[in-house]
Amino acid sequence: ALWLWGLHHYKKSLIATSLIVAVSLFVVVVNYSEKPYFLLQPVFGQTFSSHWMFSKQPYKAFKPHLGYVSIPKQEPLKLHCELCSIVSSSGQMLGQAAGPQIDRSPCIWRMNNAPSRGFEHDVGQRTTLRVVSHTSVPLLLQKPQYFFGQGNDTIYVVWGPLRNMRKDGKGIVYNMLRQAAENYPHARIYVTTEDRMNYCDMVFKKETGKDRIQSGSYLSTGWFTLILAMDMCKEIHIYGMINDTYCKTEGYRKVPYHYYEAGSRDECAEYLLHESAPYGGHRFITEKSVFAKWAKTHAIKFFNPPWQLS
């Protein structure tokens, strides 16, 4: 009888343990499965426009960012910052001597191929993370040792449409990045998933009322940068970004579109050209008005020039 009781007790323990393992696995799968628009789920059924979606998502340190996966290991991005300083590529950075202030930030973000070398006094020296457009990848590969060499521990997050980023051998940009990862095994390169790209499109439509594709718009690298920063940074400082009304103000500061391209078109002229382009244009001015809205519900501050948020 004692033997039978022991066997019965063992079976009950085994069943209980199996249930616990099964439930635990289910929780892990639910939490870590990548869903398109997973950040939006808490706000469905509520009025979308009154609160920006990310304000519903409290900042959580140490959670993996599932919309960004590494090459070649396909692991999610893990980076968390109490304060991120995002450095614009704008000519507004010139002559502001913001470099020392930027360098005091724990995390410093740059975009595309914007250099720090030669501009340290205005833009700082360090780079924690660099958000890169698929169109700028060839520019990075012109200086592969500088961007991807062993001494460089910058994280690269590359966004782009599926046609360029597909992993079946037909994605031209993805192939370039895979080759770079082979040549520089220490390089930390991540690509945006198709789900995350769709999500960024949907945020644009929800915030502007315009379908990105139908309206002939291309999202800017700044758009992808800010959406990632909202997910990853407790507080965000943005340097050198103008607001949506800046180009209409009298006596505004005329600067080159990029601080590192002295002869490039005036920034406001470039913005206006893009804003009115029937297709293939970035909607920089529209995006800036959305950023101003986000700044009211999130810890975002703008420097050089400062923004007056009403």
CSV table of C-alpha atoms in Angstrom, one decimal:
chain,number,residue,atom,x,y,z
A,1,ALA,CA,0.0,0.0,0.0
A,2,LEU,CA,2.8,2.3,0.9
A,3,TRP,CA,4.5,1.6,-2.5
A,4,LEU,CA,1.2,2.4,-4.3
A,5,TRP,CA,0.8,5.6,-2.4
A,6,GLY,CA,4.3,6.7,-3.3
A,7,LEU,CA,3.7,6.0,-7.0
A,8,HIS,CA,0.4,7.9,-6.9
A,9,HIS,CA,2.2,10.9,-5.2
A,10,TYR,CA,5.0,10.8,-7.8
A,11,LYS,CA,2.5,10.9,-10.7
A,12,LYS,CA,0.7,13.9,-9.1
A,13,SER,CA,4.0,15.7,-8.7
A,14,LEU,CA,5.0,14.9,-12.3
A,15,ILE,CA,1.7,16.2,-13.6
A,16,ALA,CA,2.0,19.4,-11.5
A,17,THR,CA,5.6,20.0,-12.6
A,18,SER,CA,4.6,19.4,-16.3
A,19,LEU,CA,1.7,22.0,-15.9
A,20,ILE,CA,4.1,24.6,-14.4
A,21,VAL,CA,6.6,24.1,-17.2
A,22,ALA,CA,3.8,24.3,-19.9
A,23,VAL,CA,2.4,27.4,-18.4
A,24,SER,CA,5.9,29.0,-18.1
A,25,LEU,CA,6.7,28.2,-21.7
A,26,PHE,CA,3.3,29.6,-22.9
A,27,VAL,CA,4.0,32.9,-21.0
A,28,VAL,CA,7.5,33.1,-22.5
A,29,VAL,CA,6.2,32.5,-26.0
A,30,VAL,CA,3.4,35.1,-25.6
A,31,ASN,CA,5.8,37.7,-24.3
A,32,TYR,CA,8.5,37.2,-26.8
A,33,SER,CA,6.7,36.4,-30.1
A,34,GLU,CA,7.0,39.3,-32.5
A,35,LYS,CA,3.6,40.6,-33.4
A,36,PRO,CA,3.1,43.5,-35.8
A,37,TYR,CA,2.0,46.6,-33.9
A,38,PHE,CA,2.4,44.8,-30.6
A,39,LEU,CA,2.9,48.2,-28.9
A,40,LEU,CA,-0.5,49.3,-30.0
A,41,GLN,CA,-2.5,46.5,-28.4
A,42,PRO,CA,-3.2,48.3,-25.1
A,43,VAL,CA,-4.9,51.2,-26.8
A,44,PHE,CA,-7.2,49.4,-29.2
A,45,GLY,CA,-10.8,50.3,-28.3
A,46,GLN,CA,-9.7,53.6,-26.8
A,47,THR,CA,-9.7,57.0,-28.5
A,48,PHE,CA,-6.4,57.0,-30.4
A,49,SER,CA,-5.9,60.7,-30.9
A,50,SER,CA,-6.2,61.9,-27.4
A,51,HIS,CA,-3.2,60.0,-26.1
A,52,TRP,CA,-0.1,59.1,-28.0
A,53,MET,CA,0.2,55.3,-28.0
A,54,PHE,CA,3.7,55.1,-26.4
A,55,SER,CA,2.5,57.0,-23.4
A,56,LYS,CA,0.4,53.9,-22.6
A,57,GLN,CA,3.6,51.9,-22.5
A,58,PRO,CA,5.6,52.6,-19.4
A,59,TYR,CA,9.4,52.6,-20.0
A,60,LYS,CA,10.7,49.1,-19.1
A,61,ALA,CA,14.4,48.7,-18.7
A,62,PHE,CA,16.1,45.5,-19.9
A,63,LYS,CA,13.3,44.2,-22.2
A,64,PRO,CA,14.5,43.1,-25.6
A,65,HIS,CA,13.4,45.2,-28.6
A,66,LEU,CA,11.9,42.6,-30.8
A,67,GLY,CA,11.5,44.7,-34.0
A,68,TYR,CA,15.3,44.8,-34.5
A,69,VAL,CA,17.3,41.7,-35.0
A,70,SER,CA,21.1,41.2,-35.3
A,71,ILE,CA,23.1,40.0,-38.3
A,72,PRO,CA,23.8,37.2,-38.5
A,73,LYS,CA,22.5,35.7,-35.3
A,74,GLN,CA,18.9,37.1,-35.5
A,75,GLU,CA,18.9,38.1,-31.9
A,76,PRO,CA,16.7,41.0,-30.6
A,77,LEU,CA,18.3,44.3,-29.7
A,78,LYS,CA,19.0,44.9,-26.0
A,79,LEU,CA,19.9,48.4,-25.1
A,80,HIS,CA,18.4,50.7,-22.5
A,81,CYS,CA,19.4,54.2,-21.6
A,82,GLU,CA,18.2,56.6,-18.9
A,83,LEU,CA,19.1,59.5,-21.2
A,84,CYS,CA,19.6,59.4,-25.0
A,85,SER,CA,21.0,62.4,-26.8
A,86,ILE,CA,20.0,62.3,-30.4
A,87,VAL,CA,22.3,64.4,-32.6
A,88,SER,CA,20.6,65.8,-35.8
A,89,SER,CA,22.6,65.8,-39.0
A,90,SER,CA,21.3,69.4,-39.6
A,91,GLY,CA,23.5,72.4,-40.3
A,92,GLN,CA,21.9,73.8,-37.1
A,93,MET,CA,24.6,71.9,-35.2
A,94,LEU,CA,27.3,74.2,-36.6
A,95,GLY,CA,28.7,76.9,-34.3
A,96,GLN,CA,26.6,75.8,-31.2
A,97,ALA,CA,29.5,74.3,-29.3
A,98,ALA,CA,27.2,71.6,-28.0
A,99,GLY,CA,29.8,68.8,-28.1
A,100,PRO,CA,30.9,68.8,-24.5
A,101,GLN,CA,27.2,68.7,-23.3
A,102,ILE,CA,26.4,65.9,-25.7
A,103,ASP,CA,29.4,63.9,-24.6
A,104,ARG,CA,28.1,63.9,-21.0
A,105,SER,CA,25.1,61.9,-22.0
A,106,PRO,CA,25.2,58.2,-21.3
A,107,CYS,CA,23.8,57.3,-24.8
A,108,ILE,CA,24.5,59.3,-27.9
A,109,TRP,CA,22.7,58.6,-31.1
A,110,ARG,CA,23.6,59.7,-34.6
A,111,MET,CA,22.0,59.1,-38.0
A,112,ASN,CA,23.2,57.7,-41.3
A,113,ASN,CA,26.8,58.6,-42.1
A,114,ALA,CA,27.0,61.8,-40.1
A,115,PRO,CA,30.6,62.1,-38.9
A,116,SER,CA,31.9,63.2,-35.5
A,117,ARG,CA,35.5,63.5,-36.5
A,118,GLY,CA,36.4,67.1,-37.4
A,119,PHE,CA,33.1,68.4,-35.8
A,120,GLU,CA,33.7,67.2,-32.2
A,121,HIS,CA,33.3,70.7,-30.7
A,122,ASP,CA,29.8,71.0,-32.1
A,123,VAL,CA,28.5,67.4,-32.2
A,124,GLY,CA,30.5,65.5,-29.6
A,125,GLN,CA,32.8,62.5,-30.0
A,126,ARG,CA,31.1,59.3,-28.9
A,127,THR,CA,28.4,57.3,-30.7
A,128,THR,CA,26.4,54.6,-28.8
A,129,LEU,CA,23.9,53.9,-31.6
A,130,ARG,CA,23.5,54.9,-35.2
A,131,VAL,CA,20.2,54.6,-37.1
A,132,VAL,CA,20.9,54.2,-40.8
A,133,SER,CA,18.7,54.3,-43.9
A,134,HIS,CA,19.1,51.5,-46.4
A,135,THR,CA,20.1,54.2,-48.9
A,136,SER,CA,23.1,55.2,-46.6
A,137,VAL,CA,24.6,51.8,-46.2
A,138,PRO,CA,26.8,52.2,-49.3
A,139,LEU,CA,28.2,55.4,-47.7
A,140,LEU,CA,29.1,53.5,-44.5
A,141,LEU,CA,30.8,50.8,-46.6
A,142,GLN,CA,33.0,53.4,-48.2
A,143,LYS,CA,34.8,53.6,-44.8
A,144,PRO,CA,34.2,50.2,-43.4
A,145,GLN,CA,37.1,50.2,-41.0
A,146,TYR,CA,36.0,53.5,-39.5
A,147,PHE,CA,32.4,52.4,-39.0
A,148,PHE,CA,32.7,48.7,-38.4
A,149,GLY,CA,36.3,48.1,-37.3
A,150,GLN,CA,37.2,46.4,-34.0
A,151,GLY,CA,37.7,49.7,-32.1
A,152,ASN,CA,34.1,50.7,-32.9
A,153,ASP,CA,31.5,49.4,-30.5
A,154,THR,CA,28.6,51.5,-31.9
A,155,ILE,CA,25.3,49.7,-32.5
A,156,TYR,CA,24.0,50.0,-36.0
A,157,VAL,CA,20.2,49.8,-36.6
A,158,VAL,CA,19.4,49.7,-40.3
A,159,TRP,CA,15.9,50.3,-41.6
A,160,GLY,CA,14.6,49.7,-45.1
A,161,PRO,CA,11.8,48.2,-47.2
A,162,LEU,CA,11.5,44.5,-47.7
A,163,ARG,CA,12.7,44.6,-51.3
A,164,ASN,CA,16.1,45.7,-50.1
A,165,MET,CA,16.2,44.0,-46.7
A,166,ARG,CA,14.9,40.5,-47.6
A,167,LYS,CA,17.0,37.6,-46.3
A,168,ASP,CA,16.6,35.2,-49.2
A,169,GLY,CA,19.6,36.4,-51.1
A,170,LYS,CA,17.7,38.9,-53.2
A,171,GLY,CA,17.9,41.8,-50.7
A,172,ILE,CA,20.7,44.0,-52.0
A,173,VAL,CA,21.2,46.0,-48.8
A,174,TYR,CA,20.8,43.0,-46.5
A,175,ASN,CA,23.5,41.2,-48.6
A,176,MET,CA,25.8,44.1,-48.1
A,177,LEU,CA,25.3,44.1,-44.3
A,178,ARG,CA,25.7,40.3,-44.1
A,179,GLN,CA,29.1,40.7,-45.9
A,180,ALA,CA,30.1,43.5,-43.6
A,181,ALA,CA,29.3,41.3,-40.6
A,182,GLU,CA,31.5,38.5,-42.0
A,183,ASN,CA,34.3,40.9,-42.7
A,184,TYR,CA,34.0,42.6,-39.3
A,185,PRO,CA,32.7,39.9,-36.8
A,186,HIS,CA,32.9,42.4,-33.9
A,187,ALA,CA,30.4,44.8,-35.7
A,188,ARG,CA,27.1,45.1,-33.9
A,189,ILE,CA,24.6,45.4,-36.8
A,190,TYR,CA,20.8,45.1,-36.5
A,191,VAL,CA,18.1,45.4,-39.1
A,192,THR,CA,14.5,46.4,-38.7
A,193,THR,CA,11.9,43.6,-39.1
A,194,GLU,CA,9.2,43.8,-41.7
A,195,ASP,CA,6.6,43.9,-38.9
A,196,ARG,CA,8.4,47.0,-37.3
A,197,MET,CA,8.5,48.7,-40.7
A,198,ASN,CA,4.7,48.2,-41.1
A,199,TYR,CA,4.2,49.5,-37.6
A,200,CYS,CA,6.1,52.7,-38.3
A,201,ASP,CA,3.9,53.2,-41.4
A,202,MET,CA,0.8,52.7,-39.3
A,203,VAL,CA,2.0,55.2,-36.7
A,204,PHE,CA,2.4,57.7,-39.6
A,205,LYS,CA,-1.1,57.1,-40.8
A,206,LYS,CA,-2.7,57.3,-37.3
A,207,GLU,CA,-0.9,60.5,-36.5
A,208,THR,CA,-1.3,62.3,-39.9
A,209,GLY,CA,-4.4,60.7,-41.4
A,210,LYS,CA,-2.4,60.0,-44.5
A,211,ASP,CA,-1.4,56.6,-45.9
A,212,ARG,CA,2.3,56.8,-46.4
A,213,ILE,CA,2.4,54.9,-49.7
A,214,GLN,CA,-0.7,56.5,-51.3
A,215,SER,CA,0.5,60.0,-50.3
A,216,GLY,CA,3.9,59.4,-52.0
A,217,SER,CA,5.8,59.8,-48.8
A,218,TYR,CA,9.0,58.3,-47.5
A,219,LEU,CA,9.5,58.2,-43.8
A,220,SER,CA,12.7,59.9,-42.7
A,221,THR,CA,15.5,58.4,-40.6
A,222,GLY,CA,14.5,60.8,-37.9
A,223,TRP,CA,11.1,59.2,-37.7
A,224,PHE,CA,12.6,55.7,-37.3
A,225,THR,CA,15.1,57.1,-34.8
A,226,LEU,CA,12.5,58.7,-32.6
A,227,ILE,CA,10.2,55.7,-32.5
A,228,LEU,CA,13.1,53.5,-31.5
A,229,ALA,CA,14.2,56.1,-28.8
A,230,MET,CA,10.7,56.2,-27.4
A,231,ASP,CA,10.9,52.5,-26.8
A,232,MET,CA,14.5,52.5,-25.5
A,233,CYS,CA,15.2,55.7,-23.6
A,234,LYS,CA,13.7,57.0,-20.4
A,235,GLU,CA,14.5,60.6,-21.4
A,236,ILE,CA,15.4,62.0,-24.8
A,237,HIS,CA,17.4,65.1,-25.7
A,238,ILE,CA,17.3,66.1,-29.3
A,239,TYR,CA,20.0,68.5,-30.7
A,240,GLY,CA,19.8,70.6,-33.9
A,241,MET,CA,16.3,69.7,-35.0
A,242,ILE,CA,14.0,72.6,-36.1
A,243,ASN,CA,10.3,72.6,-35.4
A,244,ASP,CA,7.5,72.6,-38.0
A,245,THR,CA,7.1,76.5,-38.0
A,246,TYR,CA,10.8,77.4,-38.0
A,247,CYS,CA,11.1,78.0,-41.7
A,248,LYS,CA,8.2,80.5,-41.6
A,249,THR,CA,9.8,82.7,-38.9
A,250,GLU,CA,11.4,85.9,-40.0
A,251,GLY,CA,15.2,86.0,-39.9
A,252,TYR,CA,15.6,82.2,-39.4
A,253,ARG,CA,19.1,80.9,-39.4
A,254,LYS,CA,20.1,79.7,-42.9
A,255,VAL,CA,22.2,76.6,-42.6
A,256,PRO,CA,23.2,73.7,-44.9
A,257,TYR,CA,20.9,70.6,-44.9
A,258,HIS,CA,23.7,68.5,-43.4
A,259,TYR,CA,26.4,70.0,-41.1
A,260,TYR,CA,29.1,68.0,-42.9
A,261,GLU,CA,28.1,69.1,-46.4
A,262,ALA,CA,29.1,72.8,-46.6
A,263,GLY,CA,27.8,73.4,-50.1
A,264,SER,CA,24.5,71.5,-49.7
A,265,ARG,CA,21.1,73.1,-50.3
A,266,ASP,CA,19.7,75.4,-47.5
A,267,GLU,CA,17.9,73.3,-44.9
A,268,CYS,CA,14.5,75.1,-45.2
A,269,ALA,CA,14.6,75.0,-49.0
A,270,GLU,CA,15.3,71.2,-48.8
A,271,TYR,CA,12.4,70.7,-46.3
A,272,LEU,CA,9.9,72.7,-48.4
A,273,LEU,CA,11.0,70.8,-51.6
A,274,HIS,CA,10.3,67.4,-49.9
A,275,GLU,CA,7.1,68.5,-48.2
A,276,SER,CA,5.5,69.4,-51.6
A,277,ALA,CA,7.0,66.6,-53.7
A,278,PRO,CA,4.1,64.6,-55.2
A,279,TYR,CA,6.0,61.3,-54.6
A,280,GLY,CA,9.3,60.1,-53.2
A,281,GLY,CA,9.6,63.0,-50.6
A,282,HIS,CA,10.2,63.0,-46.9
A,283,ARG,CA,7.5,64.9,-45.0
A,284,PHE,CA,10.0,66.6,-42.6
A,285,ILE,CA,7.7,69.4,-41.6
A,286,THR,CA,4.7,67.1,-41.0
A,287,GLU,CA,7.0,64.8,-39.0
A,288,LYS,CA,8.2,67.7,-36.8
A,289,SER,CA,4.6,68.6,-35.9
A,290,VAL,CA,4.0,65.0,-34.8
A,291,PHE,CA,7.2,65.1,-32.7
A,292,ALA,CA,5.9,68.3,-31.0
A,293,LYS,CA,2.8,66.3,-30.0
A,294,TRP,CA,4.8,63.4,-28.7
A,295,ALA,CA,6.9,65.7,-26.6
A,296,LYS,CA,3.8,66.6,-24.6
A,297,THR,CA,3.4,63.1,-23.3
A,298,HIS,CA,7.0,61.9,-23.2
A,299,ALA,CA,10.2,63.2,-21.7
A,300,ILE,CA,11.6,64.8,-24.9
A,301,LYS,CA,13.5,68.1,-24.9
A,302,PHE,CA,14.8,70.0,-27.9
A,303,PHE,CA,18.1,72.0,-27.9
A,304,ASN,CA,19.8,74.2,-30.5
A,305,PRO,CA,17.2,75.5,-31.3
A,306,PRO,CA,14.9,75.0,-28.3
A,307,TRP,CA,11.2,74.4,-29.0
A,308,GLN,CA,8.4,76.3,-27.4
A,309,LEU,CA,5.8,73.6,-26.8
A,310,SER,CA,2.4,75.2,-26.3
